[in-house]
Short mmCIF file of C-alpha atoms and ligand atoms in Angstrom, two decimals:
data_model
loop_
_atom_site.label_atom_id
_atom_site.label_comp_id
_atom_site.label_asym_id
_atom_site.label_seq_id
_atom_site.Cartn_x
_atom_site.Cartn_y
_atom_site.Cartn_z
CA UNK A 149 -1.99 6.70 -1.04
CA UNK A 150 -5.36 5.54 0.39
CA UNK A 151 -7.47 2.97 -1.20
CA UNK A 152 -8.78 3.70 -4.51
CA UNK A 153 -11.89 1.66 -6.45
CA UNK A 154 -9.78 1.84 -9.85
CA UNK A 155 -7.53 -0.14 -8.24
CA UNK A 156 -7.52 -4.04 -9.45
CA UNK A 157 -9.56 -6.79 -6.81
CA UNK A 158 -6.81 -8.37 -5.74
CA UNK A 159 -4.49 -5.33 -4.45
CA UNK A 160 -7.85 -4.17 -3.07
CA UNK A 161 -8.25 -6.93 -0.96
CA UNK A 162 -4.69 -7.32 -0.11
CA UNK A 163 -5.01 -3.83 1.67
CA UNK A 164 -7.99 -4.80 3.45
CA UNK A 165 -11.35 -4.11 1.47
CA UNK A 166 -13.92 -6.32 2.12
CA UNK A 167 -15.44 -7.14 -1.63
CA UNK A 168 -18.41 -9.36 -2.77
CA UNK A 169 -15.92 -12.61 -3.70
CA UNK A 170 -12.10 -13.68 -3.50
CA UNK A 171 -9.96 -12.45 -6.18
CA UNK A 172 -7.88 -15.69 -7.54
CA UNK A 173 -4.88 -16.43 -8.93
CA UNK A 174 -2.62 -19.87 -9.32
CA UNK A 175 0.75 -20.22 -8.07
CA UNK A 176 2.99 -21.20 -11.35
CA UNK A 177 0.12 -19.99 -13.17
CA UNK A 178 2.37 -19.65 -16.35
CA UNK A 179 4.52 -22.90 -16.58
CA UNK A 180 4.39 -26.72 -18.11
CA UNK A 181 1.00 -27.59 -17.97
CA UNK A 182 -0.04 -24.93 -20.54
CA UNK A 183 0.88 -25.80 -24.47
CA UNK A 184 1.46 -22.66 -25.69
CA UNK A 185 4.47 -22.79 -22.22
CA UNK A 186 5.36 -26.10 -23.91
CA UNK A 187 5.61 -24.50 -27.91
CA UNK A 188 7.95 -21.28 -26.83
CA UNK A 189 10.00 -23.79 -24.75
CA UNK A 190 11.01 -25.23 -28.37
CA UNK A 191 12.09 -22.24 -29.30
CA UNK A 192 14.16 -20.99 -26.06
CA UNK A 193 15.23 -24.09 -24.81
CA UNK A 194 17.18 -22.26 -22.10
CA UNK A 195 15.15 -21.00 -19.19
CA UNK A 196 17.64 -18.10 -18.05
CA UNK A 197 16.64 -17.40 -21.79
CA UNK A 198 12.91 -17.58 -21.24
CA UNK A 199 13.18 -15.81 -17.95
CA UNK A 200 15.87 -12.95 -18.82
CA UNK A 201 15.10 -11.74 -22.71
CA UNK A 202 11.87 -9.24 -21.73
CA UNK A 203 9.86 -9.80 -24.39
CA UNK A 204 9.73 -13.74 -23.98
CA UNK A 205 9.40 -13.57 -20.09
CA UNK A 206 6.71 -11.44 -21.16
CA UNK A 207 4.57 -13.48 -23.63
CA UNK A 208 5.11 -16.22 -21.19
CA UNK A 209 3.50 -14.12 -18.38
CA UNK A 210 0.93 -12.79 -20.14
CA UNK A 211 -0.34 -16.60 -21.34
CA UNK A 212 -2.43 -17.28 -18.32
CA UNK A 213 -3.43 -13.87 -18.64
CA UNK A 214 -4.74 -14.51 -21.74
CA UNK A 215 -6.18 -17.74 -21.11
CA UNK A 216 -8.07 -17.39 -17.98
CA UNK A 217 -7.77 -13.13 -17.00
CA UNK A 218 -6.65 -14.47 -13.46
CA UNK A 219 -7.08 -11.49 -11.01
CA UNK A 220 -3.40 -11.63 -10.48
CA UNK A 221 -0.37 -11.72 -12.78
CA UNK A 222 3.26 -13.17 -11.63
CA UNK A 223 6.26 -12.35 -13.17
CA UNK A 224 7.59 -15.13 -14.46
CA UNK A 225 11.19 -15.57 -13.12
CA UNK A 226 12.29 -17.80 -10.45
CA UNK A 227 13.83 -17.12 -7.26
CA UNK A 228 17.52 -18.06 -8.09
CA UNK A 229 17.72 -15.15 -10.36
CA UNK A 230 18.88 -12.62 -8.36
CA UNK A 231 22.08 -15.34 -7.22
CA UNK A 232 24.62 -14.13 -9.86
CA UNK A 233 24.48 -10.75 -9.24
CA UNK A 234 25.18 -10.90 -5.34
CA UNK A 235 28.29 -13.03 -7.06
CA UNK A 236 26.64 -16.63 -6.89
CA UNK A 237 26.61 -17.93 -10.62
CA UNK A 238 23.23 -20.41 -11.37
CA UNK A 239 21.52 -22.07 -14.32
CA UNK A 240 18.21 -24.04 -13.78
CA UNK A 241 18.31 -27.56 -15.56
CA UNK A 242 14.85 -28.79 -17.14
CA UNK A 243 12.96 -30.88 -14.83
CA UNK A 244 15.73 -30.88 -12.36
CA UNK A 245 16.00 -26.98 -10.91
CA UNK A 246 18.39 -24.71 -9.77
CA UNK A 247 21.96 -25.45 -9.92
CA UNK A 248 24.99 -23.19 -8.24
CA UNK A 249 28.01 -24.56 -9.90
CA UNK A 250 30.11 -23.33 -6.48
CA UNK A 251 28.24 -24.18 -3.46
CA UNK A 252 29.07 -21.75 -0.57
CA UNK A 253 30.77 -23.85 2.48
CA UNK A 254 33.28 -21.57 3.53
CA UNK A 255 33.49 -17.13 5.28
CA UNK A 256 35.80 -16.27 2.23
CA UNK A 257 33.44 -17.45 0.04
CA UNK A 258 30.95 -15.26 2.06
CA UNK A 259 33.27 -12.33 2.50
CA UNK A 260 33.83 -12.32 -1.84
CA UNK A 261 29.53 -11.84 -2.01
CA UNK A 262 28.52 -8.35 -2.60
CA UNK A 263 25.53 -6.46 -2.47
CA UNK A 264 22.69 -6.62 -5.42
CA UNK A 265 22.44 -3.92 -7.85
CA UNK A 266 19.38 -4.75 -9.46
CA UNK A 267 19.84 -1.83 -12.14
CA UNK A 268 23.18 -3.43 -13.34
CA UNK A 269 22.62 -7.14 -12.75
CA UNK A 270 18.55 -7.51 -13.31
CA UNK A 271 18.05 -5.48 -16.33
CA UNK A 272 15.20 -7.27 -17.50
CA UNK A 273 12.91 -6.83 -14.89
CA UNK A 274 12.13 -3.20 -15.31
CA UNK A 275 11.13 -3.76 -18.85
CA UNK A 276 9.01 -6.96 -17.87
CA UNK A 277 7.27 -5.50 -15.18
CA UNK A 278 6.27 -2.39 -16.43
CA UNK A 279 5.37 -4.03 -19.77
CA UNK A 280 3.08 -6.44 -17.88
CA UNK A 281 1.38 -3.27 -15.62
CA UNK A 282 1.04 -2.15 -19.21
CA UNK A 283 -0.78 -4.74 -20.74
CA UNK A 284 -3.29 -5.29 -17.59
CA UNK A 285 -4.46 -1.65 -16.45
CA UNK A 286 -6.65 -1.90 -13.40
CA UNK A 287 -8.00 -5.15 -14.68
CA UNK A 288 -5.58 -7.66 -12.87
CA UNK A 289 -2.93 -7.29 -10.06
CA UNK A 290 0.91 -7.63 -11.16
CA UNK A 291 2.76 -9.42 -8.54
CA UNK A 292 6.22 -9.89 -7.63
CA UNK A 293 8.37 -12.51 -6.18
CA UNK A 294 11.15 -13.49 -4.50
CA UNK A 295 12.94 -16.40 -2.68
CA UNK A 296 13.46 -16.14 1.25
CA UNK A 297 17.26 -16.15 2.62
CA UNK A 298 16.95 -19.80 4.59
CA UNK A 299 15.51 -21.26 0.92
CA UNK A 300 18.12 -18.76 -1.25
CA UNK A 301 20.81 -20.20 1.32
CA UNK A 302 19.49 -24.15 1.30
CA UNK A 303 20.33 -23.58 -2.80
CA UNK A 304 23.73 -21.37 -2.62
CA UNK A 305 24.98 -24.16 -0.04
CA UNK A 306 23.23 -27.41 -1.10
CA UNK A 307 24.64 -26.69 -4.73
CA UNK A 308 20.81 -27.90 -5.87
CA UNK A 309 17.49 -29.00 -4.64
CA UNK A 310 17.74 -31.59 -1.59
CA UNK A 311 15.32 -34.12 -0.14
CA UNK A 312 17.43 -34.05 3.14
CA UNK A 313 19.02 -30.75 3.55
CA UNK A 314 22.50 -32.22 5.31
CA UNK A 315 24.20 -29.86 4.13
CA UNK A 316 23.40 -26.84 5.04
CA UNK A 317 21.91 -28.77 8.26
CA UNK A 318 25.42 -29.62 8.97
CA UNK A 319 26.20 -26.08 8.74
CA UNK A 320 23.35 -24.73 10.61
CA UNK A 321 23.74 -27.33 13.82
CA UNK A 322 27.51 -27.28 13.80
CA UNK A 323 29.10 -24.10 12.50
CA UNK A 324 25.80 -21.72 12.88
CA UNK A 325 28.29 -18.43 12.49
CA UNK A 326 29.09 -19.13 9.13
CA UNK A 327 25.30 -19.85 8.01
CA UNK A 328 24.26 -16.21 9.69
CA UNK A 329 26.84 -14.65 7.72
CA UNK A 330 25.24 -15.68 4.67
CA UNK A 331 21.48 -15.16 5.75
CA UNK A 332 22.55 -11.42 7.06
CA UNK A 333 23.75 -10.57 3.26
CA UNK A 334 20.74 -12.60 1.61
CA UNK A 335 18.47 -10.96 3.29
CA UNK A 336 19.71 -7.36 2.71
CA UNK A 337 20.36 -8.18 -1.02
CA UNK A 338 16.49 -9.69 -0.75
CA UNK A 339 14.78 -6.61 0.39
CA UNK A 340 16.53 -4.61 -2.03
CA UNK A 341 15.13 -6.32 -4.81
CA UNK A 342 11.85 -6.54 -3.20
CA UNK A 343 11.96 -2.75 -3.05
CA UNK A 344 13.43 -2.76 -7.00
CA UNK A 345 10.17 -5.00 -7.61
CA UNK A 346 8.00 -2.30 -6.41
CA UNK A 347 9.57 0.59 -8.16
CA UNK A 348 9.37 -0.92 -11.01
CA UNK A 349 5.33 -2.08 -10.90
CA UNK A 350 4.71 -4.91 -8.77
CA UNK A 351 1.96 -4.07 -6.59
CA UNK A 352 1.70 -7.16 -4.35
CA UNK A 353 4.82 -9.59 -3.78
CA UNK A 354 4.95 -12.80 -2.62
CA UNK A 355 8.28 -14.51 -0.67
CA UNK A 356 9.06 -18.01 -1.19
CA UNK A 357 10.20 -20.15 2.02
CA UNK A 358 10.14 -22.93 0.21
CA UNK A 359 12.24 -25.03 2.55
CA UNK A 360 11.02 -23.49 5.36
CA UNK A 361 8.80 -26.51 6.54
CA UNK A 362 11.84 -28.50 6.55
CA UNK A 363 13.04 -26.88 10.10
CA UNK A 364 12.12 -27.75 13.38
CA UNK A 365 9.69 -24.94 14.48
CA UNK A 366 12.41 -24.23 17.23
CA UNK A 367 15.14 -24.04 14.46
CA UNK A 368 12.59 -21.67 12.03
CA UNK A 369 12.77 -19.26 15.14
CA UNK A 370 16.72 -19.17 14.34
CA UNK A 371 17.08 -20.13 10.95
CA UNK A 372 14.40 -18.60 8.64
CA UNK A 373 11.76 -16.16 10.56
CA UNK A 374 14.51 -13.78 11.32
CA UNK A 375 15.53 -13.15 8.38
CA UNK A 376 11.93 -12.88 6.60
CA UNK A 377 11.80 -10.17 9.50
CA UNK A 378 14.96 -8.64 8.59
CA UNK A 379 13.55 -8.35 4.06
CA UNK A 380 9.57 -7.42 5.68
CA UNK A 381 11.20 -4.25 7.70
CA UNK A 382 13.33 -3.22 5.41
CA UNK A 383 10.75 -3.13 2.53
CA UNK A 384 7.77 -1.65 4.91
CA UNK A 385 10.70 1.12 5.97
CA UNK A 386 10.11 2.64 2.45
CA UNK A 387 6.99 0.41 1.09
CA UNK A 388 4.89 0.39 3.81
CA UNK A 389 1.31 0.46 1.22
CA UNK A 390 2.92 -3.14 -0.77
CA UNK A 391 1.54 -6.16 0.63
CA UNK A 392 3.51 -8.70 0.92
CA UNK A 393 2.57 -12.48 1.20
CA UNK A 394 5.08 -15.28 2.65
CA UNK A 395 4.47 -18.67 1.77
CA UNK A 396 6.57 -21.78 3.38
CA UNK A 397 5.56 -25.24 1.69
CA UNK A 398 4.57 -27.73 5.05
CA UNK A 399 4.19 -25.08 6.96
CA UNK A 400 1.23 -26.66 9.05
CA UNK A 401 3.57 -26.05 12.66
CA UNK A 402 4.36 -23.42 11.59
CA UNK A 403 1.16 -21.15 11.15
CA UNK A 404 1.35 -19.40 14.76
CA UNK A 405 4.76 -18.39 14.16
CA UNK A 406 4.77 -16.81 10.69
CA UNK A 407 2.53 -14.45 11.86
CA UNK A 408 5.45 -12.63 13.35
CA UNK A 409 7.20 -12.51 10.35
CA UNK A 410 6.15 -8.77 8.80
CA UNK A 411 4.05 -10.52 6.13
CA UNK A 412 0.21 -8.88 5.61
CA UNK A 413 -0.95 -12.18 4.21
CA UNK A 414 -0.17 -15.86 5.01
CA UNK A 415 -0.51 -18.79 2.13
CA UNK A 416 -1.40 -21.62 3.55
CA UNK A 417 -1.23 -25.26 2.34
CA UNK A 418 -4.26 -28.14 1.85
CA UNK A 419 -2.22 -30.09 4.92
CA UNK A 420 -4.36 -27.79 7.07
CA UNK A 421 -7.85 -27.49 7.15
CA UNK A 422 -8.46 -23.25 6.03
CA UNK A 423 -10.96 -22.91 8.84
CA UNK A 424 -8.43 -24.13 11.06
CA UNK A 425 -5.94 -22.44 9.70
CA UNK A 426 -8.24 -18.74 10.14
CA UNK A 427 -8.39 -20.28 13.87
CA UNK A 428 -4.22 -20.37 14.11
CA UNK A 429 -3.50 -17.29 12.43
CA UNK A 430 -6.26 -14.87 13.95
CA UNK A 431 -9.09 -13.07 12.50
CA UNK A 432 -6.61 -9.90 11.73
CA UNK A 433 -4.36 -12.33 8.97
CA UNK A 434 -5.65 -12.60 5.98
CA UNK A 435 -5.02 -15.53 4.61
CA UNK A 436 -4.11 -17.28 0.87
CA UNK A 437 -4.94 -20.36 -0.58
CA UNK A 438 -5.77 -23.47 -0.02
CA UNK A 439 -6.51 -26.45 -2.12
CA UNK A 440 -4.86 -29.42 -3.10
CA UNK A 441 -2.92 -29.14 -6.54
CA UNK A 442 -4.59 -32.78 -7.39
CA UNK A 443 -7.73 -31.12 -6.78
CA UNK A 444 -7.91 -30.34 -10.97
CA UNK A 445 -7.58 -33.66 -11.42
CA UNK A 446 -11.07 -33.74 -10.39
CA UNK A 447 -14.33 -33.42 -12.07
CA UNK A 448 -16.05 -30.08 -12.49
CA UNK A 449 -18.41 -30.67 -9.73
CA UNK A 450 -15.56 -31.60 -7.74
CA UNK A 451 -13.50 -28.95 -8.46
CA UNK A 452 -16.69 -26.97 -7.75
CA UNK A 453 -17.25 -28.27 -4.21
CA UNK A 454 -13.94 -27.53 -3.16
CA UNK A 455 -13.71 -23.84 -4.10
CA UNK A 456 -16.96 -23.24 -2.21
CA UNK A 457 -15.93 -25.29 0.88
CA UNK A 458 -12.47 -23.40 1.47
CA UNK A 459 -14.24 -19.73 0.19
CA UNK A 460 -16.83 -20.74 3.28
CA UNK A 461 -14.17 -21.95 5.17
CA UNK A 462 -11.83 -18.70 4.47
CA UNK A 463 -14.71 -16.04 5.34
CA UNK A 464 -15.60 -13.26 3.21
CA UNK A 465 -12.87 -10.60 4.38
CA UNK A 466 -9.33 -11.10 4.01
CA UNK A 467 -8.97 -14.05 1.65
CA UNK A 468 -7.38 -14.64 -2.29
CA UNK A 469 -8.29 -17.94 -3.09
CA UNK A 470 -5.44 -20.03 -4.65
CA UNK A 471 -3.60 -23.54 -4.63
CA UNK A 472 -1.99 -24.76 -1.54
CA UNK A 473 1.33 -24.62 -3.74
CA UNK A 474 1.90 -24.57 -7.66
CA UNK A 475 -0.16 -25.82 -10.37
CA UNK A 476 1.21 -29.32 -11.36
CA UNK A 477 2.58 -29.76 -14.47
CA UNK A 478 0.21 -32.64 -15.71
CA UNK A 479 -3.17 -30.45 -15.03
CA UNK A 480 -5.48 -30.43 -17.82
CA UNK A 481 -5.64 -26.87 -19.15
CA UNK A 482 -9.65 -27.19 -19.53
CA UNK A 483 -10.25 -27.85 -15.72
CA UNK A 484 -7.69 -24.69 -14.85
CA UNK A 485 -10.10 -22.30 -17.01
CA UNK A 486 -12.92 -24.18 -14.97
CA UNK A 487 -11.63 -23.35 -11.77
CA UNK A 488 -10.67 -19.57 -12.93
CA UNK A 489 -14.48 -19.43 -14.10
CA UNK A 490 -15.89 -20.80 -11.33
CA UNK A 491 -13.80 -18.78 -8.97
CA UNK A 492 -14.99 -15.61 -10.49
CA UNK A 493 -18.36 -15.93 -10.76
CA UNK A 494 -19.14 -16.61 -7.12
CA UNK A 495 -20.19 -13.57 -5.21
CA UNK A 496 -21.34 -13.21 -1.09
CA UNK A 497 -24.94 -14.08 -1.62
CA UNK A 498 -24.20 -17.57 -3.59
CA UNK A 499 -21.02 -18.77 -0.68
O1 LIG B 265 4.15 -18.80 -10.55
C1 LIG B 265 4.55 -18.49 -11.71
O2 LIG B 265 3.85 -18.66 -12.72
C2 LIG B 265 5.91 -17.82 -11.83
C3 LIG B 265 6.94 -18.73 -12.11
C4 LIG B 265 7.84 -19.33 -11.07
C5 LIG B 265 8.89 -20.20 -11.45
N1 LIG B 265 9.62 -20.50 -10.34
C6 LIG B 265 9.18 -20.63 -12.82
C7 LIG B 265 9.76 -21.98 -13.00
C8 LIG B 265 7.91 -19.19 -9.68
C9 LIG B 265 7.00 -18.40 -8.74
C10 LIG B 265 9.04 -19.93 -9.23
C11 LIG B 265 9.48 -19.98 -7.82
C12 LIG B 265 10.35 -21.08 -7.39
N2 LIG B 265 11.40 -21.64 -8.04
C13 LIG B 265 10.25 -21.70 -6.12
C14 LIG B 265 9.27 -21.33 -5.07
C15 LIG B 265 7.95 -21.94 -5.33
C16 LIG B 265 7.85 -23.34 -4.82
O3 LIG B 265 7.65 -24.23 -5.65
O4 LIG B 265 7.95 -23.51 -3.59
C17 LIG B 265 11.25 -22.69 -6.05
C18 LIG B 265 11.51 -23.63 -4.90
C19 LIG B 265 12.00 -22.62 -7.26
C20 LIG B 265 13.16 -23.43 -7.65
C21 LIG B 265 12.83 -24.24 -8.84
N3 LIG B 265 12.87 -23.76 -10.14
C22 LIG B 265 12.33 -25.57 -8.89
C23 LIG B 265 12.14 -26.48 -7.69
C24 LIG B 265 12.07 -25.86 -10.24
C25 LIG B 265 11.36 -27.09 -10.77
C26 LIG B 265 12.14 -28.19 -11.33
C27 LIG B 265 11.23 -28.96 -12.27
O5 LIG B 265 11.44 -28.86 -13.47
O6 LIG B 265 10.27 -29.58 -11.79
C28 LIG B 265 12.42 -24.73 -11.00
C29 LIG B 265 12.30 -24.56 -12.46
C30 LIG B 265 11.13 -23.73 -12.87
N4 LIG B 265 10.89 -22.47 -12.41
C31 LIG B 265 10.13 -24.09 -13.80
C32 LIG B 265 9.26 -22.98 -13.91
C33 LIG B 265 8.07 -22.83 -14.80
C34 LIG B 265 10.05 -25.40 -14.55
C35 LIG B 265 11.10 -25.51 -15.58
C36 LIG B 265 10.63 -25.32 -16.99
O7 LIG B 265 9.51 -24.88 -17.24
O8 LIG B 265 11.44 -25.60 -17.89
#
């Protein structure tokens, strides 16, 4: 396929072209903080509505889009939508998250999972992604996303969001067969819709370790980086030109060791410095991210200061500049259009 200039910044740099500034984009880009987000949440009060009828996902998409002309553009969707079609049924509550009404704790509950068929079970994504490739051209990058098996699994078993993870540490430390079972088929019903992603238009995609950071490095090694290993190969076996990004929130011990995971680029979070973090990961990573979320809570010379320190910090090659982790929902929509602004108008000569 090659590289090709009518390709959009950010895929451009995700493949390895050195260009005159980082393209940018903002992890839950589309979401809360925004008011027109707020107005169609009126209307669709459900979001399995807002994320599975195409032509709201769509309009809700396209609203940062719109706003700012980030240099990427995310689906929006969340990562416990593939669940009920591998057989694991899910709604996600307002301001609480996902919730799996039957938690997995038991082999026969594994055995009765069965492979996704993202044709039959994911129907709107085709439409939503190919609308959004649509309504961007060359002019921004549409990205993918997906959760990783350890985080999918911390949901299916937890039954919801955790601040302790017992229960699926309970599992992993005293019945580790059982969790392996379940990480083996998440991760082979993972790639496959990483690979349906693609087909369908994403160009980049992004995995989600969310709970990642909440391992021991020496149980990441067991628990979660083999099976980000096990979606990576499977999707560079066929997609080998898609770059894919893994992001783990805390993953500060775990830099050094993600870099074994398949992944082409590495977002990192404001717990580590990003010059440091270029130190960890080698001058062959490229790297995402990396500044505090709270940083828009700043003023604009603030704001400012920071994207030139971690763009200096980050080097010119190899870098998209983003948040550490997603946009919070209080930030003032004003100060996100600063940073987008900001962001694009720097070029080599002014870092
Ligand atoms: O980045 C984007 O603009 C795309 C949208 C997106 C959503 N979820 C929409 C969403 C993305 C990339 C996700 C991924 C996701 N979902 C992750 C990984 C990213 C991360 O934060 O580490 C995780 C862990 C989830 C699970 C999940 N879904 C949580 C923890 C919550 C938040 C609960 C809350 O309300 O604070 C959700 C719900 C959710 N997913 C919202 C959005 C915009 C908020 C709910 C709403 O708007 O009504």
């Amino acid at each position: 396929m090659g590289i090709s200039s009518n390709d959009p910044f950010l895929l451009r740099v995700a493949r390895g072209e050195v260009l005159d500034r980082p393209p940018v984009w903002m992890m839950r880009q589309a979401g809360r903080y925004m008011k027109a987000y707020r107005d169609l949440r009126e209307k669709y009060p459900s979001f399995r509505d807002r994320s599975e009828i195409p032509e709201v996902a769509i309009e809700i998409s396209l609203q940062p889009w719109k706003a700012f002309q980030p240099d990427g553009v995310i689906l929006f969707s969340d990562i416990v939508t593939p669940l009920p079609g591998i057989g694991i049924d899910m709604d996600v509550a307002e301001g609480k998250g996902p919730i799996i009404y039957s938690p997995i704790r038991t082999s026969e509950q594994i055995d009765n999972l069965h492979p996704l068929e993202p044709e039959e079970s994911l129907p709107f994504i085709k439409p939503i992604l190919q609308a959004l490739r649509q309504e961007v051209g060359n002019k921004s990058t549409v990205l993918g996303f997906v959760g990783a098996p350890w985080t999918l699994a911390a949901y299916a078993v937890e039954g919801k969001g955790s601040k302790t993870y017992s229960i699926i540490k309970n599992m992993a430390f005293s019945d580790p067969s059982i969790l392996h079972q379940l990480l083996g088929k998440l991760a082979d019903s993972i790639a496959t819709y990483v690979r349906y992603q693609i087909d369908c238009g994403a160009q980049v995609v992004q995995m989600f370790d969310s709970w990642a950071g909440q391992l021991s490095p020496q149980d990441y090694e067991v628990f979660a980086l083999p099976y980000q290993q096990r979606v990576f190969q499977q999707v560079k076996a066929t997609h080998p030109e898609t770059p894919v990004i893994l992001l783990a929130s805390g993953s500060a011990g775990l830099l050094e060791r993600m870099t074994q995971s398949g992944a082409d680029i590495i977002s990192v979070d404001w717990a580590v410095d990003m010059a440091d973090a270029r130190e960890r990961l080698g001058k062959h990573m490229k790297v995402q991210g990396n500044l505090d979320p709270g940083v828009l809570f700043g003023s604009k010379e603030f704001i400012r200061d920071r994207i030139l320190d971690t763009v200096r910090k980050a080097g010119n090659k190899g870098h998209i500049l983003n948040l550490g982790h997603g946009v919070l929902p209080e930030t003032p929509e004003d100060n996100v259009a600063f940073f987008f602004e900001t962001a694009k108008n720097l070029n080599a000569v002014a870092v």
